[in-house]
């Protein structure tokens, strides 16, 4: 398959949607920092409360949620982002429901992003990497794609939102985080340090920043090599025509 040729992205408003605090920072914070540096508003929408992200037997979910939300806010600040919102669905139980889609549609119609970044819901597992994708990640990606198209675009979807003043909005481009299958590479050489700072903000999830920073650097180098950049992030990019 011929690699797809894309125009460079220069969004004004970017919305990242993910299941847990830290998901966006691992997958796409170099790109989000780059958009922010170009002058874009960058908003994070985190769907779950992140209350199960600990191996500590004494961890209290409500406390963990507070810690992780503070960490996420610090990470957003580190990349020069604009805001972080939390929907607080229970961690580990995220389902693709109409209710969830409606809440994402509400945010899309409010912020009116040109670019939406989320996780690729088609990633189920990688036998080669011994990896099963977290069900919350798949649900977050699926609900977000459904919200972008067609639900945010059509005034007849959730007419109660339209009646309440939420005008339909068409998202121009979706970037899906997918570590194996990518059609678009973004140069993050200038913003890798901000990405590392964002990840370091997630202290409850990243206890050893030296090791994590090492493999992030390595992975960014590997992706960069495919396009002649020092460091890069890769995505499946969809320019939505419908
Ligand atoms: Zn996650």
PDB file of C-alpha atoms and ligand atoms in Angstrom:
ATOM      1  CA  UNK A   1       0.000   0.000   0.000  1.00  0.00           C
ATOM      2  CA  UNK A   2       1.309   3.451  -0.936  1.00  0.00           C
ATOM      3  CA  UNK A   3       1.889   5.644   2.117  1.00  0.00           C
ATOM      4  CA  UNK A   4      -0.839   8.248   2.350  1.00  0.00           C
ATOM      5  CA  UNK A   5       0.196  11.846   1.627  1.00  0.00           C
ATOM      6  CA  UNK A   6      -1.244  14.286   4.104  1.00  0.00           C
ATOM      7  CA  UNK A   7      -1.232  18.040   4.448  1.00  0.00           C
ATOM      8  CA  UNK A   8       0.516  19.332   7.566  1.00  0.00           C
ATOM      9  CA  UNK A   9      -1.820  19.806  10.514  1.00  0.00           C
ATOM     10  CA  UNK A  10      -2.176  23.305  11.964  1.00  0.00           C
ATOM     11  CA  UNK A  11      -5.167  22.965  14.278  1.00  0.00           C
ATOM     12  CA  UNK A  12      -6.674  25.773  16.340  1.00  0.00           C
ATOM     13  CA  UNK A  13      -8.380  23.495  18.841  1.00  0.00           C
ATOM     14  CA  UNK A  14      -7.306  19.957  19.736  1.00  0.00           C
ATOM     15  CA  UNK A  15      -9.171  17.494  21.950  1.00  0.00           C
ATOM     16  CA  UNK A  16      -7.521  14.369  23.333  1.00  0.00           C
ATOM     17  CA  UNK A  17      -9.869  11.711  24.686  1.00  0.00           C
ATOM     18  CA  UNK A  18      -8.585   8.767  26.714  1.00  0.00           C
ATOM     19  CA  UNK A  19      -9.643   6.224  29.300  1.00  0.00           C
ATOM     20  CA  UNK A  20      -7.102   6.973  32.034  1.00  0.00           C
ATOM     21  CA  UNK A  21      -4.885   9.788  33.230  1.00  0.00           C
ATOM     22  CA  UNK A  22      -1.477   9.153  31.527  1.00  0.00           C
ATOM     23  CA  UNK A  23      -2.846   7.455  28.354  1.00  0.00           C
ATOM     24  CA  UNK A  24      -2.600  10.611  26.239  1.00  0.00           C
ATOM     25  CA  UNK A  25       0.810  11.461  27.640  1.00  0.00           C
ATOM     26  CA  UNK A  26       2.287   8.082  26.701  1.00  0.00           C
ATOM     27  CA  UNK A  27       0.788   8.018  23.217  1.00  0.00           C
ATOM     28  CA  UNK A  28       0.625  11.559  21.985  1.00  0.00           C
ATOM     29  CA  UNK A  29       1.889  14.263  24.351  1.00  0.00           C
ATOM     30  CA  UNK A  30       4.814  15.156  22.055  1.00  0.00           C
ATOM     31  CA  UNK A  31       2.264  15.952  19.364  1.00  0.00           C
ATOM     32  CA  UNK A  32      -0.091  17.713  21.782  1.00  0.00           C
ATOM     33  CA  UNK A  33       2.832  19.840  23.041  1.00  0.00           C
ATOM     34  CA  UNK A  34       3.735  20.674  19.443  1.00  0.00           C
ATOM     35  CA  UNK A  35       0.189  21.799  18.635  1.00  0.00           C
ATOM     36  CA  UNK A  36       0.130  23.871  21.846  1.00  0.00           C
ATOM     37  CA  UNK A  37       3.467  25.487  20.918  1.00  0.00           C
ATOM     38  CA  UNK A  38       1.967  26.382  17.519  1.00  0.00           C
ATOM     39  CA  UNK A  39      -0.772  28.251  19.366  1.00  0.00           C
ATOM     40  CA  UNK A  40      -3.541  25.661  19.496  1.00  0.00           C
ATOM     41  CA  UNK A  41      -5.822  25.177  22.482  1.00  0.00           C
ATOM     42  CA  UNK A  42      -5.195  21.653  23.729  1.00  0.00           C
ATOM     43  CA  UNK A  43      -7.864  19.999  25.880  1.00  0.00           C
ATOM     44  CA  UNK A  44      -7.793  16.623  27.619  1.00  0.00           C
ATOM     45  CA  UNK A  45     -10.937  14.588  28.327  1.00  0.00           C
ATOM     46  CA  UNK A  46     -10.357  11.600  30.636  1.00  0.00           C
ATOM     47  CA  UNK A  47     -13.261   9.179  30.783  1.00  0.00           C
ATOM     48  CA  UNK A  48     -12.575   7.004  33.867  1.00  0.00           C
ATOM     49  CA  UNK A  49     -11.613   7.866  37.410  1.00  0.00           C
ATOM     50  CA  UNK A  50      -8.345   5.918  37.173  1.00  0.00           C
ATOM     51  CA  UNK A  51      -9.122   4.434  40.589  1.00  0.00           C
ATOM     52  CA  UNK A  52      -7.688   0.985  39.868  1.00  0.00           C
ATOM     53  CA  UNK A  53      -4.271   1.991  38.559  1.00  0.00           C
ATOM     54  CA  UNK A  54      -2.189   0.726  41.467  1.00  0.00           C
ATOM     55  CA  UNK A  55      -0.582  -2.528  42.582  1.00  0.00           C
ATOM     56  CA  UNK A  56      -0.370  -1.188  46.154  1.00  0.00           C
ATOM     57  CA  UNK A  57      -2.656  -3.397  48.331  1.00  0.00           C
ATOM     58  CA  UNK A  58      -3.318  -0.447  50.628  1.00  0.00           C
ATOM     59  CA  UNK A  59      -4.310   1.996  47.882  1.00  0.00           C
ATOM     60  CA  UNK A  60      -7.726   3.649  48.357  1.00  0.00           C
ATOM     61  CA  UNK A  61      -9.470   4.176  44.984  1.00  0.00           C
ATOM     62  CA  UNK A  62     -10.912   7.602  45.870  1.00  0.00           C
ATOM     63  CA  UNK A  63      -7.515   8.855  46.976  1.00  0.00           C
ATOM     64  CA  UNK A  64      -5.859   7.404  43.905  1.00  0.00           C
ATOM     65  CA  UNK A  65      -8.397   9.200  41.709  1.00  0.00           C
ATOM     66  CA  UNK A  66      -7.527  12.534  43.339  1.00  0.00           C
ATOM     67  CA  UNK A  67      -3.786  11.898  42.973  1.00  0.00           C
ATOM     68  CA  UNK A  68      -4.102  10.841  39.340  1.00  0.00           C
ATOM     69  CA  UNK A  69      -6.264  13.821  38.405  1.00  0.00           C
ATOM     70  CA  UNK A  70      -3.727  16.181  39.972  1.00  0.00           C
ATOM     71  CA  UNK A  71      -0.969  14.371  38.072  1.00  0.00           C
ATOM     72  CA  UNK A  72      -2.935  14.717  34.840  1.00  0.00           C
ATOM     73  CA  UNK A  73      -3.419  18.456  35.410  1.00  0.00           C
ATOM     74  CA  UNK A  74       0.322  18.843  36.021  1.00  0.00           C
ATOM     75  CA  UNK A  75       1.050  16.906  32.814  1.00  0.00           C
ATOM     76  CA  UNK A  76      -1.307  19.147  30.827  1.00  0.00           C
ATOM     77  CA  UNK A  77       0.530  22.173  32.229  1.00  0.00           C
ATOM     78  CA  UNK A  78       3.876  20.586  31.278  1.00  0.00           C
ATOM     79  CA  UNK A  79       2.870  20.336  27.611  1.00  0.00           C
ATOM     80  CA  UNK A  80       1.370  23.836  27.546  1.00  0.00           C
ATOM     81  CA  UNK A  81      -2.179  22.501  27.348  1.00  0.00           C
ATOM     82  CA  UNK A  82      -5.355  24.397  28.124  1.00  0.00           C
ATOM     83  CA  UNK A  83      -7.637  22.174  30.216  1.00  0.00           C
ATOM     84  CA  UNK A  84      -8.332  18.724  31.620  1.00  0.00           C
ATOM     85  CA  UNK A  85     -11.845  17.358  32.233  1.00  0.00           C
ATOM     86  CA  UNK A  86     -12.774  14.096  33.942  1.00  0.00           C
ATOM     87  CA  UNK A  87     -15.981  12.116  33.439  1.00  0.00           C
ATOM     88  CA  UNK A  88     -15.192   9.714  36.321  1.00  0.00           C
ATOM     89  CA  UNK A  89     -16.599   6.457  34.940  1.00  0.00           C
ATOM     90  CA  UNK A  90     -15.355   3.513  37.035  1.00  0.00           C
ATOM     91  CA  UNK A  91     -11.862   2.435  35.994  1.00  0.00           C
ATOM     92  CA  UNK A  92     -11.869  -1.018  34.394  1.00  0.00           C
ATOM     93  CA  UNK A  93     -15.556  -0.959  33.519  1.00  0.00           C
ATOM     94  CA  UNK A  94     -15.784   1.531  30.670  1.00  0.00           C
ATOM     95  CA  UNK A  95     -18.486   0.496  28.199  1.00  0.00           C
ATOM     96  CA  UNK A  96     -19.407   1.905  24.804  1.00  0.00           C
ATOM     97  CA  UNK A  97     -22.839   3.260  25.749  1.00  0.00           C
ATOM     98  CA  UNK A  98     -25.023   5.961  24.237  1.00  0.00           C
ATOM     99  CA  UNK A  99     -24.701   7.848  27.520  1.00  0.00           C
ATOM    100  CA  UNK A 100     -20.895   7.933  27.214  1.00  0.00           C
ATOM    101  CA  UNK A 101     -21.080   8.939  23.549  1.00  0.00           C
ATOM    102  CA  UNK A 102     -23.491  11.742  24.457  1.00  0.00           C
ATOM    103  CA  UNK A 103     -21.084  13.120  27.060  1.00  0.00           C
ATOM    104  CA  UNK A 104     -18.236  13.098  24.529  1.00  0.00           C
ATOM    105  CA  UNK A 105     -20.495  14.727  21.914  1.00  0.00           C
ATOM    106  CA  UNK A 106     -21.309  17.454  24.425  1.00  0.00           C
ATOM    107  CA  UNK A 107     -17.602  18.201  24.897  1.00  0.00           C
ATOM    108  CA  UNK A 108     -16.929  18.119  21.136  1.00  0.00           C
ATOM    109  CA  UNK A 109     -19.827  20.490  20.441  1.00  0.00           C
ATOM    110  CA  UNK A 110     -18.639  22.812  23.222  1.00  0.00           C
ATOM    111  CA  UNK A 111     -14.914  22.969  22.359  1.00  0.00           C
ATOM    112  CA  UNK A 112     -15.288  22.496  18.562  1.00  0.00           C
ATOM    113  CA  UNK A 113     -11.913  20.800  17.964  1.00  0.00           C
ATOM    114  CA  UNK A 114     -10.415  20.555  14.453  1.00  0.00           C
ATOM    115  CA  UNK A 115      -8.362  17.567  15.568  1.00  0.00           C
ATOM    116  CA  UNK A 116      -9.394  14.777  17.948  1.00  0.00           C
ATOM    117  CA  UNK A 117      -6.783  12.360  19.281  1.00  0.00           C
ATOM    118  CA  UNK A 118      -7.783   9.060  20.847  1.00  0.00           C
ATOM    119  CA  UNK A 119      -6.714   5.423  21.005  1.00  0.00           C
ATOM    120  CA  UNK A 120      -7.308   3.088  18.082  1.00  0.00           C
ATOM    121  CA  UNK A 121     -10.182   0.829  19.191  1.00  0.00           C
ATOM    122  CA  UNK A 122      -9.268  -1.787  16.593  1.00  0.00           C
ATOM    123  CA  UNK A 123      -6.156  -2.725  18.589  1.00  0.00           C
ATOM    124  CA  UNK A 124      -7.216  -5.864  20.479  1.00  0.00           C
ATOM    125  CA  UNK A 125      -3.879  -7.542  21.163  1.00  0.00           C
ATOM    126  CA  UNK A 126      -0.360  -8.088  19.896  1.00  0.00           C
ATOM    127  CA  UNK A 127       0.841 -11.668  20.225  1.00  0.00           C
ATOM    128  CA  UNK A 128       4.309 -10.572  19.147  1.00  0.00           C
ATOM    129  CA  UNK A 129       4.603  -8.027  21.941  1.00  0.00           C
ATOM    130  CA  UNK A 130       2.695 -10.174  24.461  1.00  0.00           C
ATOM    131  CA  UNK A 131       0.196  -7.391  24.878  1.00  0.00           C
ATOM    132  CA  UNK A 132      -3.573  -7.301  25.364  1.00  0.00           C
ATOM    133  CA  UNK A 133      -5.095  -3.856  24.950  1.00  0.00           C
ATOM    134  CA  UNK A 134      -6.950  -2.621  28.027  1.00  0.00           C
ATOM    135  CA  UNK A 135     -10.730  -2.869  27.451  1.00  0.00           C
ATOM    136  CA  UNK A 136     -11.135   0.740  28.687  1.00  0.00           C
ATOM    137  CA  UNK A 137      -8.760   1.893  25.921  1.00  0.00           C
ATOM    138  CA  UNK A 138     -10.831   0.138  23.283  1.00  0.00           C
ATOM    139  CA  UNK A 139     -14.084   1.489  24.695  1.00  0.00           C
ATOM    140  CA  UNK A 140     -12.685   5.034  24.873  1.00  0.00           C
ATOM    141  CA  UNK A 141     -11.528   4.891  21.246  1.00  0.00           C
ATOM    142  CA  UNK A 142     -14.775   3.377  19.990  1.00  0.00           C
ATOM    143  CA  UNK A 143     -17.055   5.808  21.839  1.00  0.00           C
ATOM    144  CA  UNK A 144     -14.924   8.752  20.661  1.00  0.00           C
ATOM    145  CA  UNK A 145     -14.965   7.676  17.015  1.00  0.00           C
ATOM    146  CA  UNK A 146     -18.739   7.240  17.217  1.00  0.00           C
ATOM    147  CA  UNK A 147     -19.060  10.660  18.839  1.00  0.00           C
ATOM    148  CA  UNK A 148     -16.978  12.304  16.096  1.00  0.00           C
ATOM    149  CA  UNK A 149     -18.923  10.567  13.354  1.00  0.00           C
ATOM    150  CA  UNK A 150     -21.795  10.853  13.022  1.00  0.00           C
ATOM    151  CA  UNK A 151     -23.108  11.917  16.419  1.00  0.00           C
ATOM    152  CA  UNK A 152     -21.412  15.320  16.949  1.00  0.00           C
ATOM    153  CA  UNK A 153     -22.027  16.261  13.320  1.00  0.00           C
ATOM    154  CA  UNK A 154     -25.773  15.604  13.124  1.00  0.00           C
ATOM    155  CA  UNK A 155     -28.255  17.848  14.889  1.00  0.00           C
ATOM    156  CA  UNK A 156     -30.756  14.978  14.911  1.00  0.00           C
ATOM    157  CA  UNK A 157     -28.431  12.957  17.141  1.00  0.00           C
ATOM    158  CA  UNK A 158     -29.221  13.821  20.740  1.00  0.00           C
ATOM    159  CA  UNK A 159     -31.851  16.448  19.794  1.00  0.00           C
ATOM    160  CA  UNK A 160     -31.979  17.449  23.464  1.00  0.00           C
ATOM    161  CA  UNK A 161     -28.385  18.706  23.141  1.00  0.00           C
ATOM    162  CA  UNK A 162     -29.245  20.705  20.035  1.00  0.00           C
ATOM    163  CA  UNK A 163     -32.302  22.131  21.815  1.00  0.00           C
ATOM    164  CA  UNK A 164     -30.038  23.155  24.705  1.00  0.00           C
ATOM    165  CA  UNK A 165     -27.772  25.135  22.366  1.00  0.00           C
ATOM    166  CA  UNK A 166     -25.090  22.554  21.501  1.00  0.00           C
ATOM    167  CA  UNK A 167     -24.628  23.246  17.801  1.00  0.00           C
ATOM    168  CA  UNK A 168     -23.458  20.306  15.659  1.00  0.00           C
ATOM    169  CA  UNK A 169     -19.740  20.233  14.928  1.00  0.00           C
ATOM    170  CA  UNK A 170     -17.712  18.480  12.256  1.00  0.00           C
ATOM    171  CA  UNK A 171     -14.254  17.307  13.344  1.00  0.00           C
ATOM    172  CA  UNK A 172     -11.824  17.557  10.403  1.00  0.00           C
ATOM    173  CA  UNK A 173      -9.162  15.060  11.472  1.00  0.00           C
ATOM    174  CA  UNK A 174      -8.848  12.136  13.852  1.00  0.00           C
ATOM    175  CA  UNK A 175      -5.468  10.837  15.014  1.00  0.00           C
ATOM    176  CA  UNK A 176      -5.572   7.331  16.480  1.00  0.00           C
ATOM    177  CA  UNK A 177      -2.782   6.083  18.702  1.00  0.00           C
ATOM    178  CA  UNK A 178      -1.728   2.728  17.318  1.00  0.00           C
ATOM    179  CA  UNK A 179       1.782   1.506  18.047  1.00  0.00           C
ATOM    180  CA  UNK A 180       1.897  -1.054  15.238  1.00  0.00           C
ATOM    181  CA  UNK A 181      -0.103   0.344  12.379  1.00  0.00           C
ATOM    182  CA  UNK A 182       0.585   3.975  11.435  1.00  0.00           C
ATOM    183  CA  UNK A 183       0.022   6.079   8.334  1.00  0.00           C
ATOM    184  CA  UNK A 184       1.164   9.437   9.727  1.00  0.00           C
ATOM    185  CA  UNK A 185       4.307  10.430  11.605  1.00  0.00           C
ATOM    186  CA  UNK A 186       4.742  13.708  13.491  1.00  0.00           C
ATOM    187  CA  UNK A 187       8.165  15.175  14.295  1.00  0.00           C
ATOM    188  CA  UNK A 188       8.387  15.672  18.075  1.00  0.00           C
ATOM    189  CA  UNK A 189      12.125  16.409  18.277  1.00  0.00           C
ATOM    190  CA  UNK A 190      11.400  19.864  19.684  1.00  0.00           C
ATOM    191  CA  UNK A 191       8.843  18.656  22.222  1.00  0.00           C
ATOM    192  CA  UNK A 192      10.248  15.339  23.446  1.00  0.00           C
ATOM    193  CA  UNK A 193      11.432  17.046  26.650  1.00  0.00           C
ATOM    194  CA  UNK A 194       7.892  18.267  27.319  1.00  0.00           C
ATOM    195  CA  UNK A 195       6.597  14.737  26.744  1.00  0.00           C
ATOM    196  CA  UNK A 196       9.108  13.402  29.282  1.00  0.00           C
ATOM    197  CA  UNK A 197       8.066  16.129  31.740  1.00  0.00           C
ATOM    198  CA  UNK A 198       4.398  15.194  31.239  1.00  0.00           C
ATOM    199  CA  UNK A 199       5.178  11.527  31.927  1.00  0.00           C
ATOM    200  CA  UNK A 200       7.227  12.418  34.990  1.00  0.00           C
ATOM    201  CA  UNK A 201       4.150  14.229  36.346  1.00  0.00           C
ATOM    202  CA  UNK A 202       2.403  10.824  36.573  1.00  0.00           C
ATOM    203  CA  UNK A 203       4.524   9.780  39.538  1.00  0.00           C
ATOM    204  CA  UNK A 204       1.993   7.203  40.803  1.00  0.00           C
ATOM    205  CA  UNK A 205       2.175   5.397  37.454  1.00  0.00           C
ATOM    206  CA  UNK A 206       5.775   6.086  36.470  1.00  0.00           C
ATOM    207  CA  UNK A 207       7.906   5.335  39.531  1.00  0.00           C
ATOM    208  CA  UNK A 208      11.124   4.966  37.548  1.00  0.00           C
ATOM    209  CA  UNK A 209      11.330   7.833  35.087  1.00  0.00           C
ATOM    210  CA  UNK A 210      14.857   6.909  34.054  1.00  0.00           C
ATOM    211  CA  UNK A 211      13.749   3.552  32.630  1.00  0.00           C
ATOM    212  CA  UNK A 212      10.494   4.915  31.198  1.00  0.00           C
ATOM    213  CA  UNK A 213      12.294   7.893  29.664  1.00  0.00           C
ATOM    214  CA  UNK A 214      14.802   5.497  28.104  1.00  0.00           C
ATOM    215  CA  UNK A 215      12.234   3.411  26.273  1.00  0.00           C
ATOM    216  CA  UNK A 216      10.174   6.469  25.259  1.00  0.00           C
ATOM    217  CA  UNK A 217      13.310   7.942  23.685  1.00  0.00           C
ATOM    218  CA  UNK A 218      14.073   4.634  21.971  1.00  0.00           C
ATOM    219  CA  UNK A 219      10.550   4.216  20.635  1.00  0.00           C
ATOM    220  CA  UNK A 220      10.383   7.848  19.436  1.00  0.00           C
ATOM    221  CA  UNK A 221      13.699   7.331  17.645  1.00  0.00           C
ATOM    222  CA  UNK A 222      12.416   4.168  15.976  1.00  0.00           C
ATOM    223  CA  UNK A 223       9.268   5.892  14.703  1.00  0.00           C
ATOM    224  CA  UNK A 224      11.324   8.952  13.692  1.00  0.00           C
ATOM    225  CA  UNK A 225      13.625   6.851  11.533  1.00  0.00           C
ATOM    226  CA  UNK A 226      10.732   5.978   9.202  1.00  0.00           C
ATOM    227  CA  UNK A 227      10.384   9.671   8.283  1.00  0.00           C
ATOM    228  CA  UNK A 228      13.854  11.176   8.785  1.00  0.00           C
ATOM    229  CA  UNK A 229      13.118  12.804  12.153  1.00  0.00           C
ATOM    230  CA  UNK A 230      15.148  12.403  15.322  1.00  0.00           C
ATOM    231  CA  UNK A 231      12.101  11.757  17.502  1.00  0.00           C
ATOM    232  CA  UNK A 232       8.519  11.178  16.370  1.00  0.00           C
ATOM    233  CA  UNK A 233       5.071   9.886  17.277  1.00  0.00           C
ATOM    234  CA  UNK A 234       3.009   7.834  14.857  1.00  0.00           C
ATOM    235  CA  UNK A 235      -0.732   7.638  14.306  1.00  0.00           C
ATOM    236  CA  UNK A 236      -3.445   6.350  12.058  1.00  0.00           C
ATOM    237  CA  UNK A 237      -4.754   9.614  10.620  1.00  0.00           C
ATOM    238  CA  UNK A 238      -8.255   9.952   9.239  1.00  0.00           C
ATOM    239  CA  UNK A 239      -9.272  13.151   7.467  1.00  0.00           C
ATOM    240  CA  UNK A 240     -13.026  12.842   7.799  1.00  0.00           C
ATOM    241  CA  UNK A 241     -14.788  13.501   4.505  1.00  0.00           C
ATOM    242  CA  UNK A 242     -18.340  12.612   5.472  1.00  0.00           C
TER     243      UNK A 242
HETATM  244 ZN1  LIG B   1      -4.696   3.386  30.244  1.00  0.00          ZN
END
